[in-house]
Short mmCIF file of C-alpha atoms in Angstrom, two decimals:
data_model
loop_
_atom_site.label_atom_id
_atom_site.label_comp_id
_atom_site.label_asym_id
_atom_site.label_seq_id
_atom_site.Cartn_x
_atom_site.Cartn_y
_atom_site.Cartn_z
CA GLY A 1 -0.76 -17.39 -11.35
CA CYS A 2 -2.80 -20.60 -11.51
CA ILE A 3 -0.15 -22.68 -13.26
CA PRO A 4 2.92 -21.71 -11.17
CA LYS A 5 0.82 -22.04 -8.00
CA LYS A 6 -0.26 -25.57 -8.96
CA LEU A 7 3.31 -26.58 -9.85
CA MET A 8 4.72 -25.22 -6.57
CA HIS A 9 1.95 -27.05 -4.73
CA GLN A 10 3.04 -30.21 -6.57
CA ALA A 11 6.65 -29.58 -5.50
CA ALA A 12 5.52 -29.50 -1.86
CA LEU A 13 3.49 -32.71 -2.32
CA LEU A 14 6.55 -34.46 -3.80
CA GLY A 15 8.56 -33.52 -0.72
CA GLU A 16 5.83 -34.92 1.51
CA GLY A 17 5.67 -38.03 -0.67
CA MET A 18 9.41 -38.67 -0.26
CA SER A 19 8.97 -38.50 3.50
CA ASP A 20 6.02 -40.91 3.36
CA ALA A 21 7.92 -43.27 1.01
CA ARG A 22 10.03 -44.61 3.88
CA SER A 23 6.87 -46.13 5.42
CA PHE A 24 6.34 -48.01 2.14
CA GLY A 25 9.82 -49.52 2.07
CA TRP A 26 11.71 -46.92 0.03
CA GLU A 27 15.09 -46.17 1.60
CA VAL A 28 14.91 -42.44 1.01
CA PRO A 29 17.55 -40.53 2.98
CA LYS A 30 16.33 -37.90 5.41
CA GLY A 31 17.04 -34.21 4.97
CA ILE A 32 16.99 -34.07 1.15
CA PRO A 33 17.28 -30.33 0.34
CA HIS A 34 14.96 -28.51 -2.02
CA LYS A 35 16.47 -26.12 -4.57
CA TRP A 36 14.06 -23.21 -4.96
CA GLU A 37 16.05 -21.64 -7.80
CA SER A 38 15.74 -24.70 -10.06
CA MET A 39 12.01 -24.97 -9.44
CA VAL A 40 11.36 -21.30 -10.26
CA GLU A 41 13.54 -21.39 -13.38
CA ASN A 42 11.76 -24.47 -14.75
CA ILE A 43 8.31 -23.07 -13.96
CA GLN A 44 9.06 -19.71 -15.60
CA GLN A 45 10.39 -21.46 -18.71
CA HIS A 46 7.15 -23.42 -18.91
CA ILE A 47 5.08 -20.22 -18.55
CA LYS A 48 7.04 -18.58 -21.37
CA SER A 49 6.51 -21.59 -23.62
CA ILE A 50 2.72 -21.70 -23.15
CA ASN A 51 2.45 -17.91 -23.62
CA PHE A 52 4.33 -18.27 -26.89
CA GLY A 53 1.91 -21.01 -27.90
CA TYR A 54 -1.10 -18.82 -27.12
CA ARG A 55 0.27 -15.99 -29.25
CA SER A 56 1.02 -18.36 -32.12
CA ASP A 57 -2.56 -19.70 -31.97
CA LEU A 58 -3.93 -16.15 -32.08
CA MET A 59 -1.78 -15.27 -35.08
CA GLY A 60 -2.92 -18.43 -36.82
CA GLU A 61 -6.54 -17.33 -36.38
CA LYS A 62 -5.65 -13.76 -37.52
CA VAL A 63 -6.45 -12.31 -34.09
CA LYS A 64 -4.53 -9.11 -33.35
CA TYR A 65 -2.80 -9.15 -29.95
CA LEU A 66 -2.08 -5.85 -28.16
CA ASN A 67 0.00 -5.93 -24.97
CA SER A 68 -1.38 -2.72 -23.48
CA TYR A 69 -3.21 -1.27 -20.47
CA ALA A 70 -6.78 -0.36 -21.44
CA VAL A 71 -9.09 2.31 -20.00
CA PHE A 72 -12.60 3.12 -21.21
CA LYS A 73 -12.96 6.67 -22.56
CA ASP A 74 -16.62 6.11 -23.37
CA ALA A 75 -18.96 3.18 -24.05
CA HIS A 76 -17.34 2.41 -27.41
CA THR A 77 -13.75 3.70 -27.07
CA LEU A 78 -10.71 2.26 -25.30
CA GLU A 79 -7.50 4.16 -24.63
CA LEU A 80 -4.52 1.78 -24.81
CA THR A 81 -1.12 2.46 -23.21
CA ASP A 82 1.79 0.17 -24.14
CA LYS A 83 4.92 -0.53 -22.07
CA LYS A 84 6.70 2.46 -23.66
CA GLY A 85 3.90 4.83 -22.66
CA ALA A 86 2.58 5.32 -26.19
CA LYS A 87 -1.21 5.80 -26.32
CA THR A 88 -3.63 4.67 -29.01
CA GLU A 89 -7.40 4.39 -29.23
CA LEU A 90 -9.57 1.44 -30.19
CA THR A 91 -13.29 1.64 -31.00
CA ALA A 92 -15.88 -1.13 -31.20
CA ALA A 93 -19.62 -1.68 -30.92
CA ARG A 94 -19.09 -4.13 -28.03
CA PHE A 95 -16.20 -5.20 -25.79
CA VAL A 96 -15.76 -8.49 -23.92
CA ILE A 97 -14.01 -7.99 -20.57
CA ALA A 98 -12.12 -11.10 -19.42
CA THR A 99 -9.10 -9.67 -17.63
CA GLY A 100 -8.60 -12.01 -14.68
CA GLY A 101 -7.29 -10.41 -11.50
CA ARG A 102 -4.17 -8.98 -9.93
CA PRO A 103 -3.09 -9.15 -6.28
CA LYS A 104 -3.32 -5.91 -4.29
CA TYR A 105 -0.63 -4.58 -1.98
CA PRO A 106 -1.74 -3.58 1.54
CA ASP A 107 -2.38 0.14 2.02
CA ILE A 108 -0.12 0.53 5.05
CA PRO A 109 3.32 2.12 5.68
CA GLY A 110 5.88 -0.07 3.90
CA GLY A 111 3.13 -2.02 2.16
CA ARG A 112 4.56 -1.35 -1.29
CA GLU A 113 8.28 -1.12 -0.58
CA HIS A 114 8.71 -4.15 1.68
CA VAL A 115 5.92 -6.51 0.62
CA ILE A 116 5.72 -8.90 -2.34
CA SER A 117 2.57 -10.23 -4.00
CA SER A 118 1.75 -13.83 -4.90
CA ASP A 119 2.73 -13.01 -8.50
CA ASP A 120 6.15 -11.84 -7.25
CA LEU A 121 6.52 -15.03 -5.21
CA PHE A 122 6.11 -17.26 -8.27
CA SER A 123 9.16 -15.70 -9.93
CA LEU A 124 11.23 -14.94 -6.82
CA PRO A 125 14.88 -15.79 -7.63
CA ALA A 126 15.72 -16.91 -4.06
CA PRO A 127 13.68 -18.82 -1.46
CA PRO A 128 11.52 -16.46 0.63
CA GLY A 129 12.33 -18.02 4.01
CA HIS A 130 9.94 -17.35 6.89
CA THR A 131 6.94 -15.75 5.17
CA LEU A 132 3.90 -13.87 6.49
CA CYS A 133 0.88 -14.37 4.24
CA ILE A 134 -1.62 -11.55 4.76
CA GLY A 135 -5.23 -12.67 4.55
CA ALA A 136 -6.89 -16.07 4.48
CA SER A 137 -8.17 -16.17 0.89
CA TYR A 138 -7.56 -19.33 -1.11
CA ILE A 139 -4.46 -17.84 -2.78
CA SER A 140 -2.94 -16.85 0.56
CA LEU A 141 -3.59 -20.28 2.08
CA GLU A 142 -2.26 -22.03 -1.04
CA CYS A 143 0.98 -20.00 -0.90
CA ALA A 144 1.34 -20.64 2.83
CA GLY A 145 0.78 -24.34 2.19
CA PHE A 146 3.51 -24.85 -0.37
CA ILE A 147 5.98 -22.56 1.48
CA GLN A 148 5.55 -24.70 4.59
CA GLY A 149 5.69 -27.87 2.49
CA LEU A 150 9.00 -26.80 0.94
CA GLY A 151 10.63 -26.60 4.36
CA MET A 152 10.17 -22.93 5.30
CA GLN A 153 8.01 -21.42 8.02
CA ALA A 154 4.70 -19.87 6.91
CA THR A 155 2.49 -17.64 9.06
CA VAL A 156 -1.01 -16.55 8.03
CA MET A 157 -2.51 -13.32 9.39
CA MET A 158 -6.29 -13.61 9.26
CA ARG A 159 -8.69 -10.70 9.84
CA SER A 160 -11.92 -12.67 10.20
CA ILE A 161 -12.71 -16.08 8.67
CA PRO A 162 -10.74 -18.35 6.31
CA LEU A 163 -11.91 -18.90 2.74
CA ARG A 164 -14.80 -16.44 2.80
CA GLY A 165 -17.56 -17.64 0.48
CA PHE A 166 -16.57 -21.29 0.88
CA ASP A 167 -18.17 -23.80 3.23
CA GLN A 168 -16.84 -22.88 6.67
CA GLN A 169 -16.78 -26.41 8.03
CA MET A 170 -14.51 -27.41 5.15
CA ALA A 171 -12.43 -24.26 5.65
CA GLY A 172 -11.97 -25.28 9.28
CA GLN A 173 -10.73 -28.71 8.16
CA LEU A 174 -8.12 -27.12 5.89
CA VAL A 175 -6.91 -24.66 8.53
CA GLY A 176 -6.74 -27.40 11.16
CA TYR A 177 -4.64 -29.59 8.87
CA MET A 178 -2.28 -26.71 8.11
CA LYS A 179 -1.86 -25.94 11.82
CA GLU A 180 -1.06 -29.60 12.52
CA HIS A 181 1.71 -29.43 9.91
CA GLY A 182 3.36 -26.31 11.29
CA THR A 183 1.67 -23.30 9.69
CA VAL A 184 1.05 -20.56 12.28
CA PHE A 185 -2.19 -18.55 12.22
CA ILE A 186 -2.54 -15.07 13.76
CA GLU A 187 -6.30 -14.63 13.99
CA GLN A 188 -8.48 -11.50 14.19
CA ALA A 189 -5.53 -9.31 13.23
CA VAL A 190 -4.51 -6.89 10.47
CA PRO A 191 -1.04 -5.53 9.63
CA THR A 192 -0.36 -1.87 10.43
CA SER A 193 3.14 -1.45 8.98
CA VAL A 194 6.09 -3.30 7.47
CA ALA A 195 9.68 -2.11 7.89
CA PRO A 196 13.23 -3.44 7.38
CA ALA A 197 14.80 -5.41 10.23
CA GLU A 198 18.22 -6.87 10.97
CA GLY A 199 19.68 -9.56 8.76
CA GLY A 200 17.69 -8.55 5.67
CA LYS A 201 14.42 -9.54 7.30
CA LYS A 202 11.20 -7.54 7.53
CA ARG A 203 9.28 -6.55 10.64
CA ALA A 204 5.48 -6.59 10.42
CA ASP A 205 3.47 -4.84 13.13
CA TYR A 206 -0.20 -5.62 13.54
CA GLU A 207 -3.24 -4.89 15.65
CA LEU A 208 -6.15 -7.01 16.80
CA VAL A 209 -9.52 -6.42 15.18
CA PRO A 210 -12.59 -6.02 17.42
CA THR A 211 -15.22 -8.64 16.66
CA THR A 212 -18.97 -8.34 17.13
CA VAL A 213 -21.37 -11.28 17.18
CA PHE A 214 -24.85 -10.12 16.13
CA THR A 215 -27.02 -12.33 18.32
CA PRO A 216 -30.20 -10.86 19.89
CA LEU A 217 -27.86 -9.87 22.74
CA GLU A 218 -24.93 -8.44 20.76
CA TYR A 219 -21.45 -9.47 21.83
CA GLY A 220 -18.28 -7.50 21.13
CA THR A 221 -14.77 -8.71 21.88
CA ILE A 222 -11.10 -7.93 21.37
CA GLY A 223 -8.09 -9.95 22.44
CA LEU A 224 -8.05 -13.45 23.97
CA SER A 225 -11.09 -15.24 25.33
CA GLU A 226 -10.93 -16.47 28.93
CA GLU A 227 -10.28 -20.02 27.70
CA ASP A 228 -7.52 -18.96 25.29
CA ALA A 229 -5.88 -16.74 27.92
CA ILE A 230 -5.75 -19.67 30.39
CA ALA A 231 -4.39 -21.99 27.69
CA LYS A 232 -1.69 -19.49 26.74
CA LEU A 233 -0.72 -18.00 30.12
CA GLY A 234 -1.79 -20.63 32.65
CA ASP A 235 -4.75 -20.51 35.04
CA PRO A 236 -2.83 -18.96 37.98
CA ASN A 237 -1.79 -16.00 35.80
CA VAL A 238 -5.28 -15.06 34.60
CA GLU A 239 -7.74 -12.95 36.60
CA VAL A 240 -11.29 -12.60 35.30
CA TYR A 241 -13.67 -9.75 36.21
CA HIS A 242 -17.38 -9.73 35.39
CA SER A 243 -19.84 -6.85 35.10
CA PHE A 244 -23.32 -6.40 33.64
CA PHE A 245 -25.31 -3.30 32.77
CA LYS A 246 -28.72 -2.60 31.30
CA PRO A 247 -28.57 -0.42 28.16
CA LEU A 248 -30.27 2.97 28.44
CA GLU A 249 -32.59 2.18 25.54
CA TRP A 250 -33.98 -0.77 27.49
CA THR A 251 -35.48 1.66 30.02
CA LEU A 252 -37.76 3.15 27.35
CA GLN A 253 -41.07 1.55 26.45
CA GLN A 254 -40.50 -0.67 23.43
CA GLN A 255 -43.25 -0.96 20.87
CA GLN A 256 -43.28 -3.43 18.03
CA MET A 257 -42.85 -1.96 14.57
CA ASP A 258 -45.72 -2.35 12.08
CA TYR A 259 -44.06 -3.49 8.87
CA GLU A 260 -47.17 -3.78 6.69
CA LEU A 261 -46.65 -0.47 4.85
CA VAL A 262 -42.86 -0.60 4.58
CA PRO A 263 -41.84 -0.72 0.89
CA THR A 264 -39.71 -3.77 0.05
CA THR A 265 -37.71 -4.73 -3.04
CA VAL A 266 -36.46 -8.24 -3.78
CA PHE A 267 -33.49 -8.12 -6.15
CA THR A 268 -33.94 -11.53 -7.77
CA PRO A 269 -33.27 -11.88 -11.52
CA LEU A 270 -36.95 -10.86 -11.88
CA GLU A 271 -36.99 -7.87 -9.50
CA TYR A 272 -40.02 -7.60 -7.26
CA GLY A 273 -41.26 -4.52 -5.38
CA THR A 274 -44.12 -4.58 -2.89
CA ILE A 275 -45.87 -2.53 -0.22
CA GLY A 276 -48.69 -3.64 2.04
CA LEU A 277 -50.07 -7.14 2.56
CA SER A 278 -49.53 -10.04 0.18
CA GLU A 279 -52.63 -11.68 -1.26
CA GLU A 280 -52.29 -14.57 1.17
CA ASP A 281 -51.81 -12.33 4.22
CA ALA A 282 -54.72 -10.09 3.19
CA ILE A 283 -57.06 -13.10 2.92
CA ALA A 284 -55.85 -14.43 6.24
CA LYS A 285 -56.36 -11.07 7.93
CA LEU A 286 -59.55 -9.78 6.24
CA GLY A 287 -61.21 -12.93 4.95
CA ASP A 288 -61.50 -14.15 1.36
CA PRO A 289 -64.84 -12.43 0.57
CA ASN A 290 -63.37 -9.05 1.53
CA VAL A 291 -60.35 -9.19 -0.79
CA GLU A 292 -60.36 -8.42 -4.53
CA VAL A 293 -57.21 -9.15 -6.55
CA TYR A 294 -56.31 -7.58 -9.92
CA HIS A 295 -53.50 -8.88 -12.13
CA SER A 296 -51.47 -7.18 -14.87
CA PHE A 297 -48.20 -8.02 -16.58
CA PHE A 298 -45.93 -6.14 -18.94
CA LYS A 299 -42.66 -6.97 -20.62
CA PRO A 300 -39.90 -4.37 -20.04
CA LEU A 301 -38.48 -2.75 -23.14
CA GLU A 302 -34.97 -4.02 -22.42
CA TRP A 303 -36.26 -7.61 -22.56
CA THR A 304 -36.60 -7.25 -26.31
CA LEU A 305 -32.91 -8.21 -26.36
CA GLN A 306 -32.19 -11.58 -24.79
CA GLN A 307 -30.19 -10.98 -21.63
CA GLN A 308 -29.11 -13.63 -19.19
CA GLN A 309 -26.70 -13.16 -16.32
CA MET A 310 -23.94 -15.68 -15.74
CA ASP A 311 -24.74 -18.10 -12.91
CA TYR A 312 -21.56 -19.08 -11.03
CA GLU A 313 -23.21 -21.42 -8.52
CA LEU A 314 -22.41 -24.60 -10.44
CA VAL A 315 -18.85 -23.70 -11.51
CA PRO A 316 -16.42 -26.26 -9.99
CA THR A 317 -13.65 -24.77 -7.85
CA THR A 318 -10.52 -26.36 -6.40
CA VAL A 319 -8.37 -24.97 -3.59
CA PHE A 320 -4.81 -26.33 -3.72
CA THR A 321 -4.02 -26.14 -0.02
CA PRO A 322 -1.99 -29.02 1.51
CA LEU A 323 -5.31 -30.76 2.12
CA GLU A 324 -6.89 -30.21 -1.31
CA TYR A 325 -10.51 -29.05 -1.42
CA GLY A 326 -12.89 -29.31 -4.38
CA THR A 327 -16.39 -27.84 -4.38
CA ILE A 328 -19.36 -27.20 -6.64
CA GLY A 329 -22.69 -25.59 -5.83
CA LEU A 330 -23.71 -23.63 -2.74
CA SER A 331 -21.89 -23.82 0.57
CA GLU A 332 -23.97 -24.86 3.56
CA GLU A 333 -24.11 -21.22 4.74
CA ASP A 334 -25.22 -19.89 1.34
CA ALA A 335 -27.80 -22.66 0.91
CA ILE A 336 -29.38 -21.82 4.27
CA ALA A 337 -29.35 -18.09 3.47
CA LYS A 338 -30.98 -18.73 0.07
CA LEU A 339 -33.44 -21.53 0.87
CA GLY A 340 -34.02 -21.27 4.61
CA ASP A 341 -32.69 -23.53 7.35
CA PRO A 342 -35.73 -25.89 7.39
CA ASN A 343 -35.30 -26.56 3.66
CA VAL A 344 -31.65 -27.64 3.78
CA GLU A 345 -30.46 -31.12 4.73
CA VAL A 346 -26.73 -31.62 5.26
CA TYR A 347 -24.99 -35.01 5.15
CA HIS A 348 -21.46 -35.52 6.44
CA SER A 349 -18.95 -38.27 5.85
CA PHE A 350 -15.25 -38.44 6.65
CA PHE A 351 -12.65 -41.00 5.67
CA LYS A 352 -8.91 -41.35 5.92
CA PRO A 353 -7.21 -42.22 2.59
CA LEU A 354 -5.74 -45.70 2.54
CA GLU A 355 -2.23 -44.36 1.87
CA TRP A 356 -2.38 -42.39 5.14
CA THR A 357 -2.61 -45.60 7.18
CA LEU A 358 1.17 -46.28 7.06
#
């Protein structure tokens, strides 16, 4: 899906570029139509050509290619099922798993019959028209971006936050840009069903998701905030009622928990289990002369084979939304969670590209 997604994103950028060209003196007529069918046909032909090239390269290196669905029967045996349903077995001392991913259909009524995936979208023979993109992952936002950019309406239904795992300030920039250019966002919502509607369209029903903010005084909400309700309905049409209660558990005497003898495990690459005071805390509490420390170290048996887990922190990633976003390393949120807020310094800069000035 990466290649067709990038090419469809490029198609949307070309449309935007033609609109901008008039500001640079190009007499480009307004209302130039986009032909979805030609774009999809050309992209699919390109995909077929590169797949053929991959297979030819494998044959040239005497690598056997099996187009089958694989399931592990045991640690050294795969059961393969081809497109005709025929099953075979393959054994090996070791297997390398590098399968990529597939989009998942929503587990709701009509979620399989009346919903298409991003993979389906890339080969859709006719333009999708007004499209609801479920979720706010990078693939969903990328699809919404090029659908809107190609002249159709895109709506994104978002359960919680956009681009989970990415820097949230940057995610907010992308979402804000998409909203400014017409993409609609339905926030804190999940679909409940999809059914046929008049004119060949689909009807998607949804519900709002309750949200809880885990501050020392926890805060739960559903629906519009007071500010959003006033903005949407008008101040005269909104009545606000306030109440406050003291939780029952607050009436009981609260005593601070003693955590000294609570077992703790730190799941770092070198796992660490502890109970009781650390050496430093014991010295601080009991005094240095009253603390004796004994050291021992052993090498686990499994370390006799060199094992090292893949570190994905420094893998560059690009999100091809209308406002493109490239990142490498930890997000601000992950850096604070890993290193502690006092140990993280964040620097911001913002600029408008020169070509945006006209």
